Coordinates of C-alpha atoms in Angstrom, one line a residue:
X1 CA 198.2 -80.3 -58.5
X2 CA 198.5 -84.1 -58.7
X3 CA 200.1 -85.6 -61.7
X4 CA 198.0 -87.9 -63.9
X5 CA 200.0 -90.9 -62.8
X6 CA 199.5 -89.9 -59.1
X7 CA 195.7 -89.5 -59.6
X8 CA 195.4 -92.9 -61.3
X9 CA 197.4 -94.5 -58.4
X10 CA 195.3 -92.7 -55.8
X11 CA 192.0 -93.8 -57.5
X12 CA 193.2 -97.4 -57.8
X13 CA 194.2 -97.4 -54.1
X14 CA 190.8 -96.2 -53.1
X15 CA 189.1 -98.7 -55.3
X16 CA 191.2 -101.5 -53.8
X17 CA 190.5 -100.4 -50.2
X18 CA 186.8 -100.3 -51.0
X19 CA 186.9 -103.8 -52.5
X20 CA 188.7 -105.1 -49.4
X21 CA 186.3 -103.4 -47.1
X22 CA 183.3 -104.9 -48.9
X23 CA 184.8 -108.4 -48.9
X24 CA 185.8 -108.2 -45.3
X25 CA 182.4 -107.0 -44.2
X26 CA 180.7 -109.8 -46.2
X27 CA 183.1 -112.4 -44.8
X28 CA 182.6 -111.2 -41.3
X29 CA 178.8 -111.2 -41.5
X30 CA 177.2 -111.9 -38.1
X31 CA 175.8 -115.4 -37.9
X32 CA 172.1 -115.6 -37.0
X33 CA 169.5 -118.2 -35.9
X34 CA 165.8 -117.9 -36.6
X35 CA 162.8 -119.7 -35.2
X36 CA 160.5 -120.9 -37.9
X37 CA 156.8 -121.8 -37.1
X38 CA 155.9 -124.5 -39.6
X39 CA 152.4 -125.2 -38.3
X40 CA 150.3 -126.1 -35.3
X41 CA 152.6 -127.5 -32.6
X42 CA 155.4 -127.6 -35.2
X43 CA 158.4 -125.3 -35.2
X44 CA 162.0 -125.5 -36.2
X45 CA 165.3 -123.5 -35.8
X46 CA 167.5 -122.6 -38.8
X47 CA 171.1 -121.4 -38.7
X48 CA 172.4 -118.7 -41.0
X49 CA 176.2 -118.7 -40.7
X50 CA 176.5 -115.8 -43.2
X51 CA 173.8 -113.8 -41.5
X52 CA 170.3 -112.9 -42.6
X53 CA 170.0 -112.9 -46.4
X54 CA 169.5 -109.6 -48.2
X55 CA 166.2 -110.6 -49.8
X56 CA 163.1 -112.3 -48.7
X57 CA 163.3 -114.8 -51.6
X58 CA 166.8 -115.9 -50.5
X59 CA 165.5 -116.3 -47.0
X60 CA 162.6 -118.4 -48.2
X61 CA 165.0 -120.6 -50.2
X62 CA 167.1 -121.2 -47.1
X63 CA 164.0 -122.1 -45.1
X64 CA 162.9 -124.6 -47.8
X65 CA 166.3 -126.2 -47.8
X66 CA 166.8 -126.5 -44.0
X67 CA 163.2 -127.3 -43.0
X68 CA 162.5 -129.4 -46.1
X69 CA 159.4 -127.5 -46.9
X70 CA 157.8 -127.7 -50.3
X71 CA 155.3 -125.4 -52.0
X72 CA 154.8 -121.7 -52.0
X73 CA 154.3 -119.6 -48.9
X74 CA 154.7 -116.1 -47.5
X75 CA 156.5 -115.1 -44.4
X76 CA 155.3 -113.2 -41.3
X77 CA 157.5 -111.9 -38.5
X78 CA 156.7 -111.1 -34.9
X79 CA 156.5 -107.3 -34.7
X80 CA 157.7 -105.9 -31.3
X81 CA 155.6 -102.7 -31.6
X82 CA 152.2 -104.4 -32.1
X83 CA 153.0 -107.8 -30.6
X84 CA 151.5 -109.7 -33.5
X85 CA 152.6 -111.3 -36.8
X86 CA 153.0 -109.0 -39.8
X87 CA 153.9 -109.8 -43.4
X88 CA 157.6 -109.7 -44.0
X89 CA 158.4 -107.3 -46.9
X90 CA 162.2 -106.8 -46.2
X91 CA 164.7 -108.8 -44.3
X92 CA 165.9 -105.6 -42.7
X93 CA 162.8 -105.9 -40.5
X94 CA 164.2 -108.9 -38.6
X95 CA 167.2 -109.6 -36.5
X96 CA 169.0 -112.5 -34.9
X97 CA 166.7 -114.9 -33.0
X98 CA 163.6 -113.5 -34.6
X99 CA 160.4 -115.6 -34.9
X100 CA 159.0 -116.2 -38.4
X101 CA 155.7 -117.9 -39.4
X102 CA 155.0 -119.7 -42.6
X103 CA 151.6 -118.9 -44.3
X104 CA 151.0 -121.5 -46.9
X105 CA 149.4 -120.3 -50.1
X106 CA 146.5 -122.2 -51.7
X107 CA 148.9 -124.0 -54.1
X108 CA 151.2 -125.1 -51.3
X109 CA 151.8 -128.7 -50.4
X110 CA 152.7 -129.3 -46.8
X111 CA 155.1 -131.8 -45.5
X112 CA 153.6 -132.1 -42.1
X113 CA 149.8 -131.9 -42.4
X114 CA 147.4 -133.3 -44.9
X115 CA 144.7 -130.7 -44.8
X116 CA 144.0 -127.2 -45.9
X117 CA 142.5 -124.6 -43.6
X118 CA 142.2 -120.9 -43.7
X119 CA 142.0 -120.7 -39.9
X120 CA 145.0 -118.9 -38.4
X121 CA 145.8 -120.2 -34.9
X122 CA 147.7 -117.9 -32.4
X123 CA 151.1 -118.5 -30.9
X124 CA 152.0 -119.0 -27.3
X125 CA 155.5 -117.6 -27.1
X126 CA 156.6 -119.7 -24.1
X127 CA 155.3 -123.1 -25.1
X128 CA 153.6 -124.4 -28.2
X129 CA 151.3 -123.1 -30.9
X130 CA 147.6 -123.1 -30.1
X131 CA 144.8 -123.3 -32.6
X132 CA 143.6 -119.7 -32.7
X133 CA 145.9 -117.5 -35.0
X134 CA 148.3 -119.8 -36.8
X135 CA 147.6 -121.2 -40.2
X136 CA 147.3 -125.0 -40.1
X137 CA 149.7 -126.5 -42.5
X138 CA 147.9 -127.8 -45.5
X139 CA 147.8 -129.4 -48.9
X140 CA 145.4 -128.4 -51.6
X141 CA 145.9 -131.7 -53.5
X142 CA 142.9 -133.7 -54.3
X143 CA 144.0 -136.3 -51.8
X144 CA 143.1 -134.0 -48.9
X145 CA 139.7 -132.8 -50.1
X146 CA 137.8 -135.3 -48.0
X147 CA 140.0 -135.2 -44.9
X148 CA 139.2 -133.5 -41.6
X149 CA 141.7 -130.9 -40.6
X150 CA 141.1 -130.4 -36.8
X151 CA 140.6 -132.6 -33.8
X152 CA 137.6 -132.2 -31.5
X153 CA 137.7 -128.6 -30.2
X154 CA 138.0 -127.6 -26.5
X155 CA 134.9 -125.4 -26.9
X156 CA 132.4 -126.7 -29.5
X157 CA 131.6 -124.0 -32.1
X158 CA 127.8 -123.8 -32.4
X159 CA 127.0 -123.0 -36.1
X160 CA 124.8 -120.3 -37.4
X161 CA 121.3 -121.7 -38.1
X162 CA 119.1 -120.9 -41.0
X163 CA 117.8 -117.3 -41.1
X164 CA 114.3 -117.8 -39.7
X165 CA 115.7 -119.9 -36.8
X166 CA 118.3 -117.4 -35.9
X167 CA 115.7 -114.6 -36.0
X168 CA 113.5 -116.4 -33.6
X169 CA 116.4 -117.3 -31.3
X170 CA 117.6 -113.7 -31.1
X171 CA 114.1 -112.5 -30.0
X172 CA 113.8 -115.4 -27.6
X173 CA 117.3 -114.6 -26.1
X174 CA 116.3 -111.0 -25.6
X175 CA 113.0 -112.0 -24.0
X176 CA 114.9 -114.4 -21.7
X177 CA 117.4 -111.7 -20.6
X178 CA 114.7 -109.1 -19.9
X179 CA 112.0 -111.3 -18.4
X180 CA 113.6 -114.7 -17.7
X181 CA 111.1 -116.5 -20.0
X182 CA 112.4 -119.8 -21.5
X183 CA 111.7 -120.6 -25.2
X184 CA 110.1 -123.8 -26.4
X185 CA 110.9 -124.3 -30.1
X186 CA 108.4 -126.0 -32.4
X187 CA 109.2 -129.6 -33.5
X188 CA 110.3 -128.3 -36.9
X189 CA 112.5 -125.6 -35.5
X190 CA 114.1 -128.1 -33.0
X191 CA 114.7 -130.5 -35.9
X192 CA 116.5 -127.7 -37.9
X193 CA 118.7 -126.9 -34.9
X194 CA 119.6 -130.5 -34.3
X195 CA 120.3 -131.1 -38.0
X196 CA 122.7 -128.1 -38.1
X197 CA 124.5 -129.4 -35.0
X198 CA 124.8 -132.9 -36.5
X199 CA 126.3 -131.5 -39.7
X200 CA 128.8 -129.5 -37.5
X201 CA 129.7 -132.5 -35.4
X202 CA 130.5 -134.7 -38.5
X203 CA 133.2 -132.2 -39.4
X204 CA 135.1 -133.5 -36.3
X205 CA 134.0 -137.1 -35.9
X206 CA 131.2 -139.5 -36.9
X207 CA 130.8 -141.2 -33.5
X208 CA 131.0 -138.7 -30.6
X209 CA 131.3 -140.1 -27.1
X210 CA 129.0 -139.2 -24.3
X211 CA 131.2 -136.4 -23.0
X212 CA 131.3 -134.8 -26.4
X213 CA 127.5 -134.8 -26.7
X214 CA 127.5 -133.1 -23.4
X215 CA 129.9 -130.5 -24.7
X216 CA 127.7 -129.8 -27.8
X217 CA 124.5 -129.4 -25.8
X218 CA 126.2 -127.2 -23.2
X219 CA 127.6 -125.0 -25.9
X220 CA 124.2 -124.7 -27.5
X221 CA 122.5 -123.4 -24.3
X222 CA 125.4 -121.1 -23.5
X223 CA 125.1 -119.4 -26.9
X224 CA 121.3 -119.4 -26.7
X225 CA 120.3 -119.4 -23.0
X226 CA 116.6 -119.2 -23.9
X227 CA 116.9 -122.9 -24.9
X228 CA 117.8 -124.1 -21.3
X229 CA 115.5 -126.8 -20.0
X230 CA 113.4 -126.2 -16.9
X231 CA 113.6 -129.1 -14.5
X232 CA 116.9 -130.4 -15.9
X233 CA 119.9 -130.4 -13.6
X234 CA 122.3 -129.5 -16.3
X235 CA 119.9 -127.4 -18.3
X236 CA 120.6 -129.4 -21.5
X237 CA 120.1 -133.1 -20.8
X238 CA 117.0 -133.3 -23.1
X239 CA 119.0 -131.6 -25.9
X240 CA 121.8 -134.1 -25.4
X241 CA 119.4 -137.1 -25.8
X242 CA 117.7 -135.6 -28.8
X243 CA 121.1 -134.9 -30.4
X244 CA 122.2 -138.5 -30.0
X245 CA 119.1 -139.7 -31.9
X246 CA 119.6 -137.0 -34.5
X247 CA 123.2 -138.0 -35.0
X248 CA 122.3 -141.7 -35.4
X249 CA 119.7 -140.7 -38.1
X250 CA 122.3 -138.4 -39.7
X251 CA 124.8 -141.2 -39.9
X252 CA 122.2 -143.4 -41.6
X253 CA 121.6 -140.7 -44.2
X254 CA 125.3 -140.3 -44.9
X255 CA 125.7 -144.1 -45.0
X256 CA 122.9 -144.4 -47.6
X257 CA 124.7 -141.9 -49.9
X258 CA 128.0 -143.8 -49.7
X259 CA 130.1 -142.2 -46.9
X260 CA 133.0 -144.6 -46.6
X261 CA 133.5 -143.9 -42.9
X262 CA 130.0 -145.1 -42.2
X263 CA 129.4 -147.5 -45.0
X264 CA 132.2 -149.7 -43.6
X265 CA 129.7 -150.5 -40.8
X266 CA 126.8 -151.4 -43.1
X267 CA 125.0 -154.6 -42.2
X268 CA 124.6 -155.5 -45.9
X269 CA 128.3 -154.9 -46.4
X270 CA 129.2 -157.2 -43.6
X271 CA 126.9 -160.0 -44.7
X272 CA 129.3 -161.0 -47.4
X273 CA 132.4 -161.0 -45.2
X274 CA 132.7 -164.2 -43.2
X275 CA 135.5 -162.6 -41.1
X276 CA 133.4 -159.8 -39.7
X277 CA 130.6 -160.0 -37.1
X278 CA 127.5 -158.1 -38.1
X279 CA 127.7 -156.4 -34.6
X280 CA 131.3 -155.3 -35.0
X281 CA 131.5 -151.5 -35.5
X282 CA 134.6 -150.2 -37.1
X283 CA 135.0 -146.7 -35.9
X284 CA 137.6 -144.3 -34.4
X285 CA 138.3 -145.4 -30.9
X286 CA 141.5 -143.5 -30.1
X287 CA 140.7 -139.9 -31.3
X288 CA 141.4 -140.6 -34.9
X289 CA 140.2 -137.6 -36.9
X290 CA 140.5 -139.3 -40.3
X291 CA 139.8 -142.9 -39.6
X292 CA 138.4 -144.3 -42.9
X293 CA 138.1 -141.3 -45.3
X294 CA 136.4 -141.3 -48.8
X295 CA 138.6 -141.7 -51.8
X296 CA 139.7 -138.3 -53.2
X297 CA 137.4 -136.6 -55.7
X298 CA 137.7 -138.2 -59.1
X299 CA 139.7 -141.2 -57.9
X300 CA 138.6 -144.8 -57.7
X301 CA 140.1 -148.0 -56.3
X302 CA 141.6 -148.8 -59.7
X303 CA 143.2 -145.4 -60.2
X304 CA 144.7 -145.4 -56.7
X305 CA 146.0 -148.9 -57.3
X306 CA 147.9 -147.5 -60.3
X307 CA 149.3 -144.8 -58.0
X308 CA 150.4 -147.5 -55.5
X309 CA 152.3 -149.3 -58.3
X310 CA 153.9 -146.1 -59.4
X311 CA 154.9 -145.5 -55.8
X312 CA 156.7 -148.8 -55.7
X313 CA 159.1 -147.6 -58.4
X314 CA 159.4 -144.1 -57.0
X315 CA 160.5 -145.4 -53.6
X316 CA 163.5 -147.1 -55.1
X317 CA 164.9 -143.9 -56.5
X318 CA 167.3 -141.8 -54.5
X319 CA 166.6 -138.2 -53.4
X320 CA 163.0 -138.7 -54.3
X321 CA 161.4 -138.0 -50.9
X322 CA 159.0 -135.2 -52.1
X323 CA 157.5 -137.3 -54.9
X324 CA 157.1 -140.2 -52.5
X325 CA 155.4 -138.0 -50.0
X326 CA 153.0 -136.6 -52.5
X327 CA 152.0 -140.1 -53.7
X328 CA 151.7 -141.3 -50.1
X329 CA 149.3 -138.5 -49.3
X330 CA 147.3 -139.1 -52.5
X331 CA 146.9 -142.8 -51.6
X332 CA 146.1 -142.2 -47.9
X333 CA 142.4 -143.1 -48.1
X334 CA 143.1 -146.2 -50.3
X335 CA 145.7 -147.3 -47.7
X336 CA 143.3 -146.7 -44.8
X337 CA 140.5 -148.8 -46.4
X338 CA 143.0 -151.6 -46.9
X339 CA 144.2 -151.5 -43.3
X340 CA 140.7 -151.3 -41.8
X341 CA 138.7 -153.5 -44.1
X342 CA 141.2 -156.2 -45.1
X343 CA 143.3 -156.4 -42.0
X344 CA 146.4 -157.6 -43.8
X345 CA 149.4 -159.3 -42.3
X346 CA 152.3 -157.0 -41.6
X347 CA 154.7 -158.8 -44.0
X348 CA 152.2 -158.5 -46.9
X349 CA 151.4 -154.9 -46.1
X350 CA 155.0 -153.9 -45.9
X351 CA 155.5 -155.5 -49.3
X352 CA 152.7 -153.5 -50.8
X353 CA 153.5 -150.2 -49.0
X354 CA 157.3 -150.1 -48.3
X355 CA 157.3 -146.3 -48.3
X356 CA 155.3 -146.2 -45.1
X357 CA 157.9 -147.9 -43.0
X358 CA 160.3 -145.0 -42.4
X359 CA 160.3 -142.6 -39.5
X360 CA 159.3 -139.6 -41.6
X361 CA 156.3 -141.4 -43.2
X362 CA 155.1 -143.0 -40.0
X363 CA 155.0 -139.5 -38.5
X364 CA 153.3 -138.1 -41.6
X365 CA 150.7 -140.9 -41.5
X366 CA 150.0 -140.3 -37.9
X367 CA 149.4 -136.6 -38.5
X368 CA 147.1 -137.4 -41.4
X369 CA 145.0 -139.6 -39.1
X370 CA 145.0 -137.4 -36.0
X371 CA 146.1 -133.9 -37.2
X372 CA 148.7 -134.0 -34.3
X373 CA 152.5 -134.1 -34.8
X374 CA 154.0 -137.3 -33.4
X375 CA 157.5 -137.0 -32.2
X376 CA 157.6 -133.3 -31.3
X377 CA 154.5 -133.7 -29.2
X378 CA 155.6 -137.0 -27.7
X379 CA 159.1 -135.7 -26.6
X380 CA 157.8 -132.3 -25.5
X381 CA 155.1 -133.8 -23.3
X382 CA 157.4 -136.6 -22.0
X383 CA 160.1 -134.0 -21.0
X384 CA 157.4 -131.7 -19.5
X385 CA 156.1 -134.4 -17.2
X386 CA 159.4 -136.2 -16.4
X387 CA 160.3 -134.3 -13.3
X388 CA 156.9 -134.9 -11.7
X389 CA 156.9 -138.5 -12.9
X390 CA 160.3 -139.1 -11.3
X391 CA 159.0 -137.6 -8.0
X392 CA 156.0 -140.0 -8.2
X393 CA 158.2 -143.0 -8.9
X394 CA 160.4 -142.3 -5.9
X395 CA 157.3 -142.6 -3.6
X396 CA 156.5 -146.1 -4.9
X397 CA 157.3 -148.9 -2.4
X398 CA 157.5 -152.6 -2.5
X399 CA 158.9 -154.8 -5.3
X400 CA 157.8 -152.3 -7.9
X401 CA 159.6 -149.5 -6.1
X402 CA 162.9 -151.5 -5.9
X403 CA 162.6 -152.3 -9.6
X404 CA 162.0 -148.6 -10.4
X405 CA 165.1 -147.6 -8.4
X406 CA 167.2 -150.1 -10.3
X407 CA 166.0 -148.6 -13.6
X408 CA 166.5 -145.0 -12.5
X409 CA 170.0 -145.8 -11.4
X410 CA 171.1 -145.4 -15.0
X411 CA 170.6 -141.7 -14.6
X412 CA 173.5 -141.6 -12.1
X413 CA 175.8 -143.0 -14.8
X414 CA 174.5 -140.8 -17.6
X415 CA 172.1 -137.9 -17.3
X416 CA 171.7 -137.4 -21.1
X417 CA 168.2 -136.6 -22.2
X418 CA 167.9 -139.9 -24.2
X419 CA 168.8 -141.8 -21.1
X420 CA 166.3 -139.9 -19.0
X421 CA 163.5 -140.5 -21.4
X422 CA 164.2 -144.2 -21.6
X423 CA 164.4 -144.6 -17.8
X424 CA 161.1 -142.6 -17.4
X425 CA 159.3 -144.8 -19.9
X426 CA 160.5 -148.1 -18.4
X427 CA 159.8 -146.9 -14.9
X428 CA 156.3 -145.8 -16.0
X429 CA 155.5 -149.4 -17.1
X430 CA 156.7 -150.8 -13.8
X431 CA 154.6 -148.2 -12.0
X432 CA 151.5 -149.3 -14.0
X433 CA 152.3 -153.0 -13.0
X434 CA 153.4 -153.9 -16.5
X435 CA 156.8 -155.5 -17.4
X436 CA 159.0 -153.3 -19.6
X437 CA 160.4 -156.4 -21.2
X438 CA 157.0 -157.0 -22.8
X439 CA 157.7 -153.9 -24.9
X440 CA 161.5 -153.4 -24.9
X441 CA 163.9 -156.3 -25.2
X442 CA 167.6 -155.7 -24.9
X443 CA 170.1 -158.1 -26.6
X444 CA 173.9 -158.2 -26.8
X445 CA 173.9 -160.0 -30.1
X446 CA 171.4 -160.4 -32.9
X447 CA 172.4 -163.8 -34.2
X448 CA 172.1 -165.5 -30.8
X449 CA 168.6 -164.1 -30.3
X450 CA 167.2 -164.2 -33.8
X451 CA 164.7 -166.9 -32.9
X452 CA 163.3 -164.9 -30.0
X453 CA 163.1 -161.8 -32.2
X454 CA 161.2 -163.8 -34.9
X455 CA 158.7 -164.9 -32.3
X456 CA 158.0 -161.3 -31.1
X457 CA 154.4 -160.3 -31.8
X458 CA 155.0 -156.6 -31.1
X459 CA 157.9 -154.9 -29.5
X460 CA 161.1 -152.9 -29.6
X461 CA 164.6 -154.5 -29.8
X462 CA 167.7 -152.8 -28.5
X463 CA 171.1 -154.1 -29.4
X464 CA 173.5 -153.1 -26.7
X465 CA 177.2 -152.3 -27.4
X466 CA 179.7 -154.6 -25.7
X467 CA 180.6 -153.3 -22.3
X468 CA 177.8 -150.7 -22.3
X469 CA 176.5 -150.1 -18.7
X470 CA 173.5 -147.8 -19.3
X471 CA 170.6 -147.5 -21.8
X472 CA 172.6 -145.0 -24.0
X473 CA 175.1 -147.6 -25.2
X474 CA 172.9 -149.0 -28.0
X475 CA 174.2 -150.1 -31.4
X476 CA 170.8 -150.4 -32.9
X477 CA 167.2 -149.9 -31.9
X478 CA 164.3 -151.2 -34.0
X479 CA 160.6 -152.3 -34.1
X480 CA 159.3 -155.8 -34.7
X481 CA 155.6 -156.5 -35.5
X482 CA 154.4 -160.1 -36.1
X483 CA 158.0 -161.3 -36.2
X484 CA 158.9 -158.8 -39.0
X485 CA 161.5 -156.1 -38.5
X486 CA 159.7 -153.1 -39.8
X487 CA 162.1 -150.4 -38.7
X488 CA 165.7 -150.1 -37.3
X489 CA 168.3 -147.5 -36.7
X490 CA 165.9 -145.5 -34.5
X491 CA 168.8 -144.0 -32.4
X492 CA 167.2 -144.4 -29.0
X493 CA 164.5 -146.1 -27.0
X494 CA 162.2 -143.1 -26.6
X495 CA 162.2 -142.4 -30.3
X496 CA 161.4 -146.1 -31.0
X497 CA 158.4 -145.9 -28.5
X498 CA 157.1 -142.8 -30.3
X499 CA 157.4 -144.4 -33.7
X500 CA 155.8 -147.6 -32.5
X501 CA 152.9 -145.6 -31.1
X502 CA 152.5 -144.0 -34.5
X503 CA 152.5 -147.4 -36.2
X504 CA 149.7 -148.5 -33.8
X505 CA 147.6 -145.8 -35.5
X506 CA 148.9 -146.2 -39.0
X507 CA 148.3 -150.0 -39.0
X508 CA 145.1 -149.8 -36.8
X509 CA 146.6 -152.2 -34.3
X510 CA 145.0 -152.9 -30.9
X511 CA 147.0 -152.2 -27.8
X512 CA 148.6 -155.4 -26.4
X513 CA 146.7 -156.7 -23.3
X514 CA 149.9 -156.8 -21.2
X515 CA 150.7 -153.2 -22.1
X516 CA 147.2 -151.6 -22.3
X517 CA 147.8 -149.2 -19.4
X518 CA 151.1 -148.0 -20.7
X519 CA 149.7 -147.2 -24.2
X520 CA 146.6 -145.7 -22.6
X521 CA 148.8 -143.3 -20.6
X522 CA 150.9 -142.5 -23.7
X523 CA 147.8 -141.8 -25.7
X524 CA 145.7 -139.9 -23.2
X525 CA 148.2 -138.2 -20.9
X526 CA 151.3 -137.8 -23.1
X527 CA 149.8 -137.3 -26.5
X528 CA 146.5 -135.8 -25.0
X529 CA 144.3 -137.8 -27.4
X530 CA 140.8 -138.5 -26.1
X531 CA 141.9 -137.9 -22.5
X532 CA 138.4 -137.3 -21.1
X533 CA 137.7 -141.0 -20.2
X534 CA 140.4 -142.8 -18.2
X535 CA 140.8 -146.1 -16.5
X536 CA 141.0 -146.0 -12.7
X537 CA 144.8 -146.6 -12.9
X538 CA 145.4 -143.9 -15.4
X539 CA 143.1 -141.4 -13.6
X540 CA 145.0 -142.0 -10.3
X541 CA 148.3 -141.3 -12.1
X542 CA 146.8 -138.2 -13.7
X543 CA 145.7 -136.8 -10.4
X544 CA 149.2 -137.3 -8.9
X545 CA 150.8 -135.9 -12.1
X546 CA 148.9 -132.6 -11.8
X547 CA 149.2 -132.2 -8.0
X548 CA 150.1 -128.7 -7.1
X549 CA 149.8 -127.4 -10.7
X550 CA 146.5 -125.6 -10.2

């Protein structure tokens, strides 16, 4: 029998050992990393030094902190048994290097996308997120109610028509499959079909190009083969022409009811503006999805001006990024009208909208306009094509080839990813017969070159460190527009080019004549925006770029 003192001592020792064991196990928790899918073509990695949290709520808090995500959301994890995303109920279901996806709830406000969609795009595990199964990041604020959420689709979704039209088409399709008889719709039925297609097209853009009309007409006859045209080579040429006329009439109808995107082109509106030619059409020309949106529901020019004034005070406060972002999103339509209709000088616009001139806000504005992430897409595509581009550059002969080899020599001194990107971009300009110095100017000292910088219409300045031999030795990188330094401390040349590209959209700037091919390639081949129609020079490069990939 143990004495009372011995029992107490034995119990205390057991308690002390258990306490030490629990503390040691918690202190020795295995660190973990998780891949977080934030939205379409947007993912991030978070580190958990103390291991995966015990509760889902703790994990959500950590995601909000590290990914700077606001609003409410639920989590899904990639289940290995079913190979699909399933709602996360317990953190015991996930392990180190697991993939999680954020599903934003209706009250959530996104940091990376201005629109709300219930569509859930799917994930390609090896590359990026497609637009089939993953929720597009969204905001349910009133500022986004009039914004388009998706770019032009790869395959146009033909809508469901009114009941009687659908019924007749079903019977006609069956008759076509059984007997090969084509269907000739009545004028009224054809008008109903075209009207539905026009209302579907306007969800993506107001001014489709010729290739996009082709895509819509082709999708129509594929879904309803009974509507193919006998005697037409494509089988849908007549539908395409009719659709063009219907779309023009549909735009007129929307313009008459006050649609801002179309009203900006009204002849009556332009008569009172001496700066604008009546024949000038202000429309999306570079795959802008939200070019000139309507003001949010319940808002007017006066109320949004009050929001802008409030934004001026908010931007001066520290640690106030979320409030600034919400107000920037709310005033997006007001800002776009100002940029497109008034065409302000950069100095004046920067004074009115100082919050826009930061890397994060340029990226957010670009995403609002195009629905495409800026820097992640730019860097991913640039890195993806770099190897083939370098191979193409090596084949270049003559003076351009010698200049390219001088530029690429920096890679022998430093093969860092930033140096590689900068060399590829400069060599790309030379390959397109454009001078890199028209875009990127390198200086050793700011004071000695201040006059030249003040005279720069549009470009990037790079201040080199004393004694630096390659493009990585930069003390500062910034952007100048109309002689105004709009951004600086951009880390590296490639990042500055990406941000400048975003500013071209945010400020509705035209591409410089002496750099038009460079920006065309960046837009259509790198960012994959409106890449159907290319200049001869860009098409030749595209052909070489994709040699051997099919």
